[in-house]
Short mmCIF file of C-alpha atoms and ligand atoms in Angstrom, two decimals:
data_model
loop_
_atom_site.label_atom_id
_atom_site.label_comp_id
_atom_site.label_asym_id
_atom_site.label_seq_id
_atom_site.Cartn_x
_atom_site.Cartn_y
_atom_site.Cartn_z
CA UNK G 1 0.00 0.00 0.00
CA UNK G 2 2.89 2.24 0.73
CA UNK G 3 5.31 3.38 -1.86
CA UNK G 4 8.99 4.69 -1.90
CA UNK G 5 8.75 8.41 -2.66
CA UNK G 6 11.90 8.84 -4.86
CA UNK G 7 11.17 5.71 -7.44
CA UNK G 8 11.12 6.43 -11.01
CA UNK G 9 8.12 7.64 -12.59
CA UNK G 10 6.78 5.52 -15.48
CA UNK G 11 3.50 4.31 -17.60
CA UNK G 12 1.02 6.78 -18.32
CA UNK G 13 2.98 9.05 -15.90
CA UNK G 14 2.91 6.97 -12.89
CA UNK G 15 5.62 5.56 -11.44
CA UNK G 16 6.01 1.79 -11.43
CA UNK G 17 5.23 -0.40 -8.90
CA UNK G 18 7.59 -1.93 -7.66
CA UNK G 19 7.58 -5.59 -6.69
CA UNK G 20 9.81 -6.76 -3.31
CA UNK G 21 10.91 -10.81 -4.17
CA UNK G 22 11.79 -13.19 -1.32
CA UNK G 23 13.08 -16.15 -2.61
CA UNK G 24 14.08 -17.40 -6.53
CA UNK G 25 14.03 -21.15 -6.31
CA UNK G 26 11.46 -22.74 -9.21
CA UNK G 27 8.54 -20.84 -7.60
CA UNK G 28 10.21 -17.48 -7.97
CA UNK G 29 12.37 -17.38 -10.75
CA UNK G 30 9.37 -18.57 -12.32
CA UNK G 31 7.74 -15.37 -11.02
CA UNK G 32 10.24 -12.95 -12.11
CA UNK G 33 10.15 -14.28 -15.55
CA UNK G 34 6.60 -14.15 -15.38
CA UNK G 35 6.23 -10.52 -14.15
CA UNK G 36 8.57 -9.29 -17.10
CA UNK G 37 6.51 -10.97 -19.65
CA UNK G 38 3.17 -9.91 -18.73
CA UNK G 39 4.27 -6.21 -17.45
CA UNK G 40 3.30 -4.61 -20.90
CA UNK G 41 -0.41 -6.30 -20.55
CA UNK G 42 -0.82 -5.32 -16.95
CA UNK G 43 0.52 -1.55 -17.30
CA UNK G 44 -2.13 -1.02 -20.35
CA UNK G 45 -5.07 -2.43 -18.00
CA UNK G 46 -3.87 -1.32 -15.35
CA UNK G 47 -2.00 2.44 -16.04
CA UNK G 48 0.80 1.25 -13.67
CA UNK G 49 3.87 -0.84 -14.56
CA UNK G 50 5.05 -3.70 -12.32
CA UNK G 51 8.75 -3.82 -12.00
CA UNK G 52 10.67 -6.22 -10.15
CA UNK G 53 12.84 -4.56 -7.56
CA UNK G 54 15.49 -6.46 -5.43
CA UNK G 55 15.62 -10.40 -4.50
CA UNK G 56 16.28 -11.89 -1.70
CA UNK G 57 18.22 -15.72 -1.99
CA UNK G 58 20.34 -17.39 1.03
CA UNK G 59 23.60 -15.79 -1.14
CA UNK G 60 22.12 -12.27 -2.32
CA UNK G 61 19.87 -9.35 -1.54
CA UNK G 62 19.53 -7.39 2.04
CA UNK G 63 16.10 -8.09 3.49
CA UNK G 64 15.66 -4.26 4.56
CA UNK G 65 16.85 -2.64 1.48
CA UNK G 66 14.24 -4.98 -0.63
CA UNK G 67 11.70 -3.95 1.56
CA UNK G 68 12.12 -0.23 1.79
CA UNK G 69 12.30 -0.43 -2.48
CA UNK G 70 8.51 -2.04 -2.55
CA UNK G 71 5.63 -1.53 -2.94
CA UNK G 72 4.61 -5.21 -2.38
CA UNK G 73 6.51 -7.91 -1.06
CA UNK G 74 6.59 -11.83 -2.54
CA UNK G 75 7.37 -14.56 -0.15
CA UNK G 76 8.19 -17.73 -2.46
CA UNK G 77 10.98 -19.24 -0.01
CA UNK G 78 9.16 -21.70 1.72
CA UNK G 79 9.41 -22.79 5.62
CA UNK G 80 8.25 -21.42 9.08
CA UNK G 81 11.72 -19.30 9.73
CA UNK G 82 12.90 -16.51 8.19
CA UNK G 83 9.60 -16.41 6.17
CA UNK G 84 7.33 -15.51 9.19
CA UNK G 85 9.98 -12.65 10.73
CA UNK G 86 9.88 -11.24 6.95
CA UNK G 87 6.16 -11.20 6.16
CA UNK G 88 5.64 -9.63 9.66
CA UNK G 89 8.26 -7.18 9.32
CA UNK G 90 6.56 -6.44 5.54
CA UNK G 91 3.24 -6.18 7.20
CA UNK G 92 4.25 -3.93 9.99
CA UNK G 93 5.98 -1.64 7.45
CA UNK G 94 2.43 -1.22 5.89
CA UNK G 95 3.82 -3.37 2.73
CA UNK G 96 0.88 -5.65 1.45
CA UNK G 97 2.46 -9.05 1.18
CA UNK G 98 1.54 -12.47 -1.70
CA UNK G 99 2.74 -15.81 -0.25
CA UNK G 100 2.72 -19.22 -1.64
CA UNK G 101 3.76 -20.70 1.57
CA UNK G 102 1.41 -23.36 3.13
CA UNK G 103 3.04 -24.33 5.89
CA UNK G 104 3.58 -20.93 7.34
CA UNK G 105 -0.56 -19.93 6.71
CA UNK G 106 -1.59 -23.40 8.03
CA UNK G 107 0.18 -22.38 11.10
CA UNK G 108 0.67 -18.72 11.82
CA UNK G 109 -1.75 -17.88 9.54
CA UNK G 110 -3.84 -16.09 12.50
CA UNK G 111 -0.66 -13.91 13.96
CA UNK G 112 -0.16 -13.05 10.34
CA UNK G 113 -3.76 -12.04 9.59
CA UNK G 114 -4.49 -10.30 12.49
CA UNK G 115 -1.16 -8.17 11.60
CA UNK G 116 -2.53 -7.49 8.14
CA UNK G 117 -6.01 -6.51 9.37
CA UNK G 118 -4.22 -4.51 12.35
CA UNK G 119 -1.58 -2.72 10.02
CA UNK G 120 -4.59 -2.44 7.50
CA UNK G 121 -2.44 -4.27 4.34
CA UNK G 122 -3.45 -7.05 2.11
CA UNK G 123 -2.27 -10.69 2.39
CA UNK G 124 -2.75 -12.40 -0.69
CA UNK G 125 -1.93 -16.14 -0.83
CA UNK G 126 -3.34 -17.87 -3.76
CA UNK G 127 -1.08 -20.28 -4.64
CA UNK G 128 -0.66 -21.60 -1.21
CA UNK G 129 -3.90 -23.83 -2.06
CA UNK G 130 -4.23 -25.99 -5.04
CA UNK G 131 -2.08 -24.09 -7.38
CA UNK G 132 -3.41 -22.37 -9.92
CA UNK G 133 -6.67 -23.09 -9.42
CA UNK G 134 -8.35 -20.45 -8.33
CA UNK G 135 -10.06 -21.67 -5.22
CA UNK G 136 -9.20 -18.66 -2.62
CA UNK G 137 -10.52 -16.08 -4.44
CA UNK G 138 -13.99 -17.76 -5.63
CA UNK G 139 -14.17 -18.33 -1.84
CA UNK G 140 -13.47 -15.15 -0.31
CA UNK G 141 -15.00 -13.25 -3.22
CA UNK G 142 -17.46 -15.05 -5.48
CA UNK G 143 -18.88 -16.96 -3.00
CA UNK G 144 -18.63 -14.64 -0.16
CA UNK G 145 -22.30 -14.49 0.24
CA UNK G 146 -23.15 -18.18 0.08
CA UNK G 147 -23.33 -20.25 3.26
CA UNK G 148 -20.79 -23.35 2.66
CA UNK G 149 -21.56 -26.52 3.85
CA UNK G 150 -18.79 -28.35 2.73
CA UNK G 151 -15.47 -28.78 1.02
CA UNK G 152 -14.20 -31.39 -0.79
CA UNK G 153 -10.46 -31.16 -2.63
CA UNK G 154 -7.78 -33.36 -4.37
CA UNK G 155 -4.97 -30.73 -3.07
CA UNK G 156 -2.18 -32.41 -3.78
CA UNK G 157 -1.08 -33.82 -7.23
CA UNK G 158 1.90 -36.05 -5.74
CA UNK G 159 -0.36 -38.59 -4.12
CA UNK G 160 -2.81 -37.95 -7.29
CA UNK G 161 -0.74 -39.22 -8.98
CA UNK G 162 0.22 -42.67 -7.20
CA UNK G 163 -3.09 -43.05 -7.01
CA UNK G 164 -3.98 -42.78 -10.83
CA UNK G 165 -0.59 -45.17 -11.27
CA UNK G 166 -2.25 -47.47 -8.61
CA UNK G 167 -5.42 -47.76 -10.14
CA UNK G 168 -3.75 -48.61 -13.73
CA UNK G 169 -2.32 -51.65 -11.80
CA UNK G 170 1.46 -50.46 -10.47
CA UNK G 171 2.05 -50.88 -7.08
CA UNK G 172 3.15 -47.94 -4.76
CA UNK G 173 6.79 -48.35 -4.57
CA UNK G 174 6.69 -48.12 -8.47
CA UNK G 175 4.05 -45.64 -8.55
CA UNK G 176 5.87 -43.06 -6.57
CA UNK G 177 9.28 -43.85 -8.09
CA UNK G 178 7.64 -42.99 -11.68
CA UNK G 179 6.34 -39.98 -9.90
CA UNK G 180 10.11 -38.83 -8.89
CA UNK G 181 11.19 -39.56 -12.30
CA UNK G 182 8.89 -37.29 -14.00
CA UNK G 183 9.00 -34.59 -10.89
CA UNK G 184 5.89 -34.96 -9.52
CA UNK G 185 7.72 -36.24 -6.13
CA UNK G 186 10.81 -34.63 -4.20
CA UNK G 187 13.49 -37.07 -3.60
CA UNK G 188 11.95 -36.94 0.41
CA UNK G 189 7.95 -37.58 -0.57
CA UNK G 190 6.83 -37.91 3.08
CA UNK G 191 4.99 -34.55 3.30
CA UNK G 192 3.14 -35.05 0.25
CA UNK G 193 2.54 -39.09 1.01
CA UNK G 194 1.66 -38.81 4.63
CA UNK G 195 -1.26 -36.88 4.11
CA UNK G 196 0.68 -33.11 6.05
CA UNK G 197 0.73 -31.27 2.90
CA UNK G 198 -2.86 -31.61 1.87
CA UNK G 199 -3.71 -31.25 5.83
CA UNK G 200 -2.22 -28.08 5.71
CA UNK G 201 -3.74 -26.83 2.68
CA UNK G 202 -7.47 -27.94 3.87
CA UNK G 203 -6.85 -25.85 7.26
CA UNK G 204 -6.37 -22.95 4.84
CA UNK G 205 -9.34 -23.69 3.37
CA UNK G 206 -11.29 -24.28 6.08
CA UNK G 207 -10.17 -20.77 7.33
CA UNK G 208 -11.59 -19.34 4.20
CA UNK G 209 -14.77 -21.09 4.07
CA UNK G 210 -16.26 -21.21 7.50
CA UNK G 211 -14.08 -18.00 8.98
CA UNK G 212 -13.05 -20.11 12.00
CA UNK G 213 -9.07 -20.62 12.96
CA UNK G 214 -8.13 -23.83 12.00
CA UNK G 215 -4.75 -25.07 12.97
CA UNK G 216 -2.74 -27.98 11.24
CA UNK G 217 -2.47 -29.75 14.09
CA UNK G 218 -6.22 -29.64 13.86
CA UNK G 219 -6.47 -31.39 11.15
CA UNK G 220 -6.48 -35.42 11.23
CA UNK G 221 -4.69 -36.50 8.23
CA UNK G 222 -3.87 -40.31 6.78
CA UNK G 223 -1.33 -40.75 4.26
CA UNK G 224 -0.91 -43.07 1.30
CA UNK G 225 1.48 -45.20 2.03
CA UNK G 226 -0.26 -48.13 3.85
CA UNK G 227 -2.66 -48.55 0.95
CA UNK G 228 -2.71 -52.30 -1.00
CA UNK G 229 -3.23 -52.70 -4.68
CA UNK G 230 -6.09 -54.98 -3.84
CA UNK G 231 -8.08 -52.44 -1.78
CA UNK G 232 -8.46 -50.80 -5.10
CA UNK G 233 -9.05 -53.84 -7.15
CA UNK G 234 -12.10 -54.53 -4.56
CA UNK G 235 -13.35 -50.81 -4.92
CA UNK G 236 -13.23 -51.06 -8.65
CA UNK G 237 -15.97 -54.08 -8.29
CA UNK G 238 -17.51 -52.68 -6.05
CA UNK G 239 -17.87 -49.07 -8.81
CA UNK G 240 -15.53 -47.24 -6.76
CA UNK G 241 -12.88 -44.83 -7.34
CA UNK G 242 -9.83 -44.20 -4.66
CA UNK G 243 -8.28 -40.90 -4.04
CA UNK G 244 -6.88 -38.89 -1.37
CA UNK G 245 -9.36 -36.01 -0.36
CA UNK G 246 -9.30 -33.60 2.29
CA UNK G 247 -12.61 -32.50 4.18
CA UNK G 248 -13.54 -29.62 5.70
CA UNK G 249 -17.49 -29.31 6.62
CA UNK G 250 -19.39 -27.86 9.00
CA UNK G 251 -20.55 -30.51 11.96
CA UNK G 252 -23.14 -29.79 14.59
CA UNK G 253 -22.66 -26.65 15.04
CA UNK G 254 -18.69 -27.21 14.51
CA UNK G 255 -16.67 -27.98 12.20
CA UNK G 256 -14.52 -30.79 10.67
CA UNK G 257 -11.33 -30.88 8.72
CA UNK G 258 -9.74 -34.13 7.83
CA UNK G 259 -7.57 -35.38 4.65
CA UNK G 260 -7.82 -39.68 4.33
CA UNK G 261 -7.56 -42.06 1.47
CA UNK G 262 -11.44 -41.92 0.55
CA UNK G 263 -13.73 -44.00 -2.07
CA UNK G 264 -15.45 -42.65 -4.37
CA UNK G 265 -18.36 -43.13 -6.69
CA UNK G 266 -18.40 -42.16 -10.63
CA UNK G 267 -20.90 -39.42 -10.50
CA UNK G 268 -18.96 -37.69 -7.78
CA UNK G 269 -16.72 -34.71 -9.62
CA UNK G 270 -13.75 -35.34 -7.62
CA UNK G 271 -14.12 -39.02 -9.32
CA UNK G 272 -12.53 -38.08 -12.78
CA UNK G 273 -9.58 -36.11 -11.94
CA UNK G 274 -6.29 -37.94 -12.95
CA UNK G 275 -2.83 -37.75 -13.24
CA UNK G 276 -0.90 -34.68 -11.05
CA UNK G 277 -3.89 -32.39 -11.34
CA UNK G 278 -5.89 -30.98 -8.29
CA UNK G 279 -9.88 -29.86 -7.69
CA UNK G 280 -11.52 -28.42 -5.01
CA UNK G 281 -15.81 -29.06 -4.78
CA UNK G 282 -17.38 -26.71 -3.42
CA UNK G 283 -21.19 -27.40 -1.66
CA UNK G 284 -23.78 -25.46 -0.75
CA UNK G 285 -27.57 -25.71 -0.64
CA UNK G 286 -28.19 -22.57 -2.64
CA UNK G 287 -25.33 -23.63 -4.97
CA UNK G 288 -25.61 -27.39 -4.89
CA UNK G 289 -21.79 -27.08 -5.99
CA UNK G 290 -18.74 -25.98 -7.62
CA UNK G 291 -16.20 -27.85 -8.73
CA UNK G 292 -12.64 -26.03 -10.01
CA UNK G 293 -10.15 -28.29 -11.22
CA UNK G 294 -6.21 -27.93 -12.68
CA UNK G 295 -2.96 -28.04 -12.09
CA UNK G 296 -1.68 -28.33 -8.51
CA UNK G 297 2.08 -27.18 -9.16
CA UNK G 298 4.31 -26.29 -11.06
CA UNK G 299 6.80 -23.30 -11.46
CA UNK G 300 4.69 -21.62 -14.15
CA UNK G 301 1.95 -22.56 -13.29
CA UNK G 302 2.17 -21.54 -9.70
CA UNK G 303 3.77 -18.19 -10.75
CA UNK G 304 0.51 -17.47 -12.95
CA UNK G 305 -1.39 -17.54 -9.54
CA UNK G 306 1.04 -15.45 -7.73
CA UNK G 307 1.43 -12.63 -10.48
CA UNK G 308 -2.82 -12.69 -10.15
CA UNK G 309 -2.78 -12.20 -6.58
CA UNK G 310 -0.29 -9.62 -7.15
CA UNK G 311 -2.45 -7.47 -9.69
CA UNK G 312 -5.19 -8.05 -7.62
CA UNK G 313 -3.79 -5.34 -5.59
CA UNK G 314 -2.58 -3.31 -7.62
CA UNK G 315 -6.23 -3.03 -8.79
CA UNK G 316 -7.54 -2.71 -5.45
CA UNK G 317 -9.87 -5.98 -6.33
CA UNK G 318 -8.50 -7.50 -2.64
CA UNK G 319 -9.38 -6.54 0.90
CA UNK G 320 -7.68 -7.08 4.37
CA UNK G 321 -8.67 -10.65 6.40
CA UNK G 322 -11.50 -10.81 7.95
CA UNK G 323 -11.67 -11.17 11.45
CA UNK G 324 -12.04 -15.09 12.79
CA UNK G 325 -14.91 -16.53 14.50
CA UNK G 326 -14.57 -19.76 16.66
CA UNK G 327 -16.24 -23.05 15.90
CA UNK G 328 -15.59 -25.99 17.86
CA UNK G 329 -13.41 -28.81 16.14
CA UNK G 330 -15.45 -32.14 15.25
CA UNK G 331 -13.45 -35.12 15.15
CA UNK G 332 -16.14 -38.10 15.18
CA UNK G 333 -17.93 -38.11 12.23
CA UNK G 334 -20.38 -39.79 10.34
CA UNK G 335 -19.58 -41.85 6.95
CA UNK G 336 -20.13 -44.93 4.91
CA UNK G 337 -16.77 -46.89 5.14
CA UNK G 338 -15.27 -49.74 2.92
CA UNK G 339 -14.17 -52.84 5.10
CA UNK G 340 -12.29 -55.41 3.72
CA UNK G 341 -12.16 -58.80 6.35
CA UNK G 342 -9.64 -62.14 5.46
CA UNK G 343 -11.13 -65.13 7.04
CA UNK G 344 -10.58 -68.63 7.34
CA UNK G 345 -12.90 -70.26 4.21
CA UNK G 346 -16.00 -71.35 6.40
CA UNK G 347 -19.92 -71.49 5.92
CA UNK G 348 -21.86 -68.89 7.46
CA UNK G 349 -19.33 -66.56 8.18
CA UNK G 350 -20.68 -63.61 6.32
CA UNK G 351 -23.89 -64.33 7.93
CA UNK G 352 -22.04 -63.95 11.59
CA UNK G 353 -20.05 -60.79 10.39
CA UNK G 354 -22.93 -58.68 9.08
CA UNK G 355 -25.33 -60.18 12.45
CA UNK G 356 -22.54 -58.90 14.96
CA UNK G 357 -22.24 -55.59 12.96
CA UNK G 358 -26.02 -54.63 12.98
CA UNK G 359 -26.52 -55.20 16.49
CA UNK G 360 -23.64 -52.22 17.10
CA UNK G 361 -26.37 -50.74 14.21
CA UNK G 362 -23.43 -50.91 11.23
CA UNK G 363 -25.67 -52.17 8.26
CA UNK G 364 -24.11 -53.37 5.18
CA UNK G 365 -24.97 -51.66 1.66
CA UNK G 366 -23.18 -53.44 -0.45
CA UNK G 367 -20.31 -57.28 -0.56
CA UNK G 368 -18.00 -58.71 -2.21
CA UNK G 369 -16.79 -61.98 -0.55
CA UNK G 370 -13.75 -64.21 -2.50
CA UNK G 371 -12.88 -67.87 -1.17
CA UNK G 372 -8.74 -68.16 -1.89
CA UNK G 373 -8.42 -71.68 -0.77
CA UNK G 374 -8.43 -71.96 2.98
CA UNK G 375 -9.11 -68.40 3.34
CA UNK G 376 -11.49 -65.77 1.76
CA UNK G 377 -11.55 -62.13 1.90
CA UNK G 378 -14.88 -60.18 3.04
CA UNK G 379 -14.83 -56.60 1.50
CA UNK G 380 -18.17 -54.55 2.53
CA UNK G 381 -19.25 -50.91 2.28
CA UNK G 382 -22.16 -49.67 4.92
CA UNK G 383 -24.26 -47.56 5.07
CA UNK G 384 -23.23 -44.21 6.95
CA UNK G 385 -22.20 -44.39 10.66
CA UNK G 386 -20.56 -42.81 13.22
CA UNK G 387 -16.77 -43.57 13.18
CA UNK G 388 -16.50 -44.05 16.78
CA UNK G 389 -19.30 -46.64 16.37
CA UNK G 390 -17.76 -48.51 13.32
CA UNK G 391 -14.66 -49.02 15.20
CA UNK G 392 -16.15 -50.31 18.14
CA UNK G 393 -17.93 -53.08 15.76
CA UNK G 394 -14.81 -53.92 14.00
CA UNK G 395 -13.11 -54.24 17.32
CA UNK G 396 -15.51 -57.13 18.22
CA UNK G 397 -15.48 -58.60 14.86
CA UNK G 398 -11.82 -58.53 15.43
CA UNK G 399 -12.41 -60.90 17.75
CA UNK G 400 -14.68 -63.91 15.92
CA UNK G 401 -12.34 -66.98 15.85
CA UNK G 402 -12.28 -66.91 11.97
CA UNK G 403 -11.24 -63.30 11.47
CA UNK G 404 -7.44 -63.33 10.52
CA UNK G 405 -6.00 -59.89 10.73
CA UNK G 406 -7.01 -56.68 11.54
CA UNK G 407 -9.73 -55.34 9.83
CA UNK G 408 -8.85 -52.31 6.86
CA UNK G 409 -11.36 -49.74 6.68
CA UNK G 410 -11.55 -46.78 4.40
CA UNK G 411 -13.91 -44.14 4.23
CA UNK G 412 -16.56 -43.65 1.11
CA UNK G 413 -18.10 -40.51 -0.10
CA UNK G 414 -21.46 -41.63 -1.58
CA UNK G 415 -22.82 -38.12 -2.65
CA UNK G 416 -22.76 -38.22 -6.85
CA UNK G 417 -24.20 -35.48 -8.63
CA UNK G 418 -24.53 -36.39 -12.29
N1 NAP N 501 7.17 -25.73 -6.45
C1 NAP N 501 5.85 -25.73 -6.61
O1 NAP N 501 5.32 -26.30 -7.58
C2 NAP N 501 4.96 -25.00 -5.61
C3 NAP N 501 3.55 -25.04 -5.79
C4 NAP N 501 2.73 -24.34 -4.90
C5 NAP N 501 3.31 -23.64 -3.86
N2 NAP N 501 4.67 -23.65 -3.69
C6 NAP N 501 5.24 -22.89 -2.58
O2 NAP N 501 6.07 -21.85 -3.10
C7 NAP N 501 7.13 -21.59 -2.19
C8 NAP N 501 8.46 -21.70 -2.93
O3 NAP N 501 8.61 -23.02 -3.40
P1 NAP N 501 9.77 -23.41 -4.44
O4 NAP N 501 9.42 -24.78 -4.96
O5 NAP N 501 10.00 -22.31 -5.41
O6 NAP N 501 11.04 -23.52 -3.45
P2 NAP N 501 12.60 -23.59 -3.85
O7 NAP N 501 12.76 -23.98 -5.27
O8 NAP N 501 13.23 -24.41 -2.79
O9 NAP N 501 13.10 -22.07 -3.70
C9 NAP N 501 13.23 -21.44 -2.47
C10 NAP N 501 13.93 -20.12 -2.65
O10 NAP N 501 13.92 -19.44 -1.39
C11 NAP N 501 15.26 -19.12 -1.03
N3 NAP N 501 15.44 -19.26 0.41
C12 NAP N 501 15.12 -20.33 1.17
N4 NAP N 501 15.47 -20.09 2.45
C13 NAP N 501 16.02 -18.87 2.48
C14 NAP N 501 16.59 -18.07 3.50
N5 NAP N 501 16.66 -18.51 4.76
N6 NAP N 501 17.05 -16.85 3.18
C15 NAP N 501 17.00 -16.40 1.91
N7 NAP N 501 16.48 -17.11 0.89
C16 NAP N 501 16.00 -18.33 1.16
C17 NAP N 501 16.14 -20.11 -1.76
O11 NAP N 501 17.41 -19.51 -1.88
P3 NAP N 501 18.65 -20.24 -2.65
O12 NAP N 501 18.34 -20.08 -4.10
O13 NAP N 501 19.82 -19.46 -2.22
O14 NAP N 501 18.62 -21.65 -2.17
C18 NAP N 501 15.38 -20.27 -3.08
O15 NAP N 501 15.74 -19.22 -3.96
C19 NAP N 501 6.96 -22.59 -1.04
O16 NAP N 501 6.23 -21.98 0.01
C20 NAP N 501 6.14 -23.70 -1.66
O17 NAP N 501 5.37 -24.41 -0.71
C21 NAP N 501 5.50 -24.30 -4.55
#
């Protein structure tokens, strides 16, 4: 919002504005390249030229001569430390700050909004969620008026990706070493396998949707990297699709955010998206929903969402953060889940299973039970229940003389919409 007084003057007579970068790994130097290219574009919309002034890497720049230069200050370095000291310092200077960084908003996003909103600057953070699709803005803008009941998202192409490979028959340890091949996958996958990354991207979301603080720690997450080939082979007879999806939905009053290995029917949007890409459903009842889908990441692509974020000020089109409001955190929830049983190969065994479940009231929608010689394999999905009350069922079922194992269970969305 501020500006240095003694910076060139430029464009239809106003001076440019000048564009603070912190960081120039892919993210960044995909920026800069970015903000030279479209500059020409933005000035003649916009009457005001965007220059890039200095850059900040671990081996060049000065933090507080970048930031006395800008206008507006871009955080694409990634991590908690120095990122945080620099976007507060930005903030506090009256610089509006763009950040990419998910980590940092999923867990100091309140200190930094209530900075912004105090210091009366704009934090703009598009890219920190699902790329360059443009779910942030359609939340805190187009759909600002519409009450939203829930959120579904693929928000992170990584484990998309296995998954996809998965489904086509490869098993994870191949699927995820194709993935690093083409780039898809760092050399250290856990935060994208484990579930953290998408976590931290649905407490963002959650943020923006329901306006209540949402930590990561918060958010229950499952990985990827327990699931079998043959959980999906089962699914697929049984007309089910697996991917990893994060939750965040309003609960009693509350509100849930969660991000699990979930099945999902054909009809269901999230049901079609493949490969690295990422899509975020929206639902409402006034809006039924919205689904936005593309690509996840990217250096380009994630720069195209950053330079947007960044005109969005200069055209004014952005306001400060709202202030939070507090919803309690719901953690049991209600769901149809997928269980998949290995038995010893006796009669009336499915009878006994399905008998103990309904009398803890888990009923039984749809089976698929295979004898494999002395053993067979019992793969179920029921109709919704609470969690807490599924477990306690499978905890008994656990117990039948005949049960071999422990029980696998994963969770099923059965809303379809076409
Ligand atoms: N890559 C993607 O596809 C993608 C997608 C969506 C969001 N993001 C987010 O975008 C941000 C940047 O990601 P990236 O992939 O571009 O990271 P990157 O390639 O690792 O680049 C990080 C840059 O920040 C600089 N940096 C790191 N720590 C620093 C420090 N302490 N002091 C000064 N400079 C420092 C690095 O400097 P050196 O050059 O000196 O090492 C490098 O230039 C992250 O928040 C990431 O989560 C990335």
């Amino acid at each position: 919002m501020s500006a240095s007084s003694d910076a060139p003057r430029g464009g239809d007579g106003m001076r440019p504005f000048r564009v603070g970068l912190l960081g120039h790994g892919t993210v960044g130097a995909a920026f800069a390249a970015l903000l030279e290219q479209r500059a020409d574009e933005i000035e003649r919309f916009n009457g005001r030229r965007p220059v890039l002034g200095g850059v900040l890497t671990r081996s060049r720049g000065d933090f507080e001569e970048i930031l006395a230069d800008a206008d507006l200050l871009v955080e694409l370095m990634g991590g908690i430390e120095p990122a945080r000291g620099y976007m507060l310092r930005a903030i506090d200077a009256g610089k509006d700050v763009v950040s990419a960084n998910k980590q940092l908003l999923s867990q100091h996003g309140e200190e930094l909004f209530e900075a912004a909103r105090h210091a009366g600057v704009l934090l703009r953070f598009e890219a920190a969620v699902a790329g360059v699709v443009p779910v942030v803005r359609v939340l805190e803008e187009s759909l600002s008026a519409t009450p939203i009941e829930r959120i579904h998202g693929i928000v992170n192409g990584t484990t998309n990706f296995i998954m996809t490979e998965m489904a086509k028959g490869s098993t994870y340890d191949e699927a995820l070493a194709e993935a690093q091949r083409l780039g898809y996958a760092e050399a250290d996958p856990s935060d994208d396998v484990s579930g953290r990354d998408a976590a931290a991207k649905m407490a963002i979301l959650a943020r923006l949707a329901f306006g209540s603080p949402v930590h990561l720690d918060d958010v229950r997450y499952e990985g990827i990297e327990h699931l079998k080939r043959d959980d999906l082979e089962y699914a697929a007879e049984l007309g089910l699709g697996l991917k990893l999806i994060g939750t965040a939905e309003r609960v009693d009053g509350g509100v849930s955010v969660r991000v699990h290995p979930t099945l999902l029917y054909p009809g269901h949007p999230l049901a079609s998206v493949s490969g690295p890409f990422n899509a975020v459903t929206v639902e409402s009842a006034t809006i039924t929903e919205i689904t936005m889908s593309g690509p996840g990441a990217g250096g380009p692509q994630t720069a195209s969402a950053v330079l947007g974020d960044v005109v969005s000020v200069m055209t004014g089109g952005a306001r400060p953060p709202a202030p939070p409001l507090r919803l309690e955190l719901v953690h049991d929830i209600r769901s149809s889940f997928y269980v998949h049983l290995e038995m010893a190969d006796e009669p009336g065994v499915l009878g006994t299973v399905t008998t103990l479940l309904g009398t803890h009231e888990v009923s039984i929608k749809s089976v698929v039970q295979r004898g494999l010689g002395e053993s067979s394999r019992l793969v179920m999905v029921t109709h919704p229940v609470l969690e807490s009350r599924l477990r306690e069922a499978l905890r008994e079922v656990a117990k039948l003389e005949f049960v071999r194992g422990t029980p696998r269970t994963i969770r099923v969305i059965e809303e379809e919409f076409v």
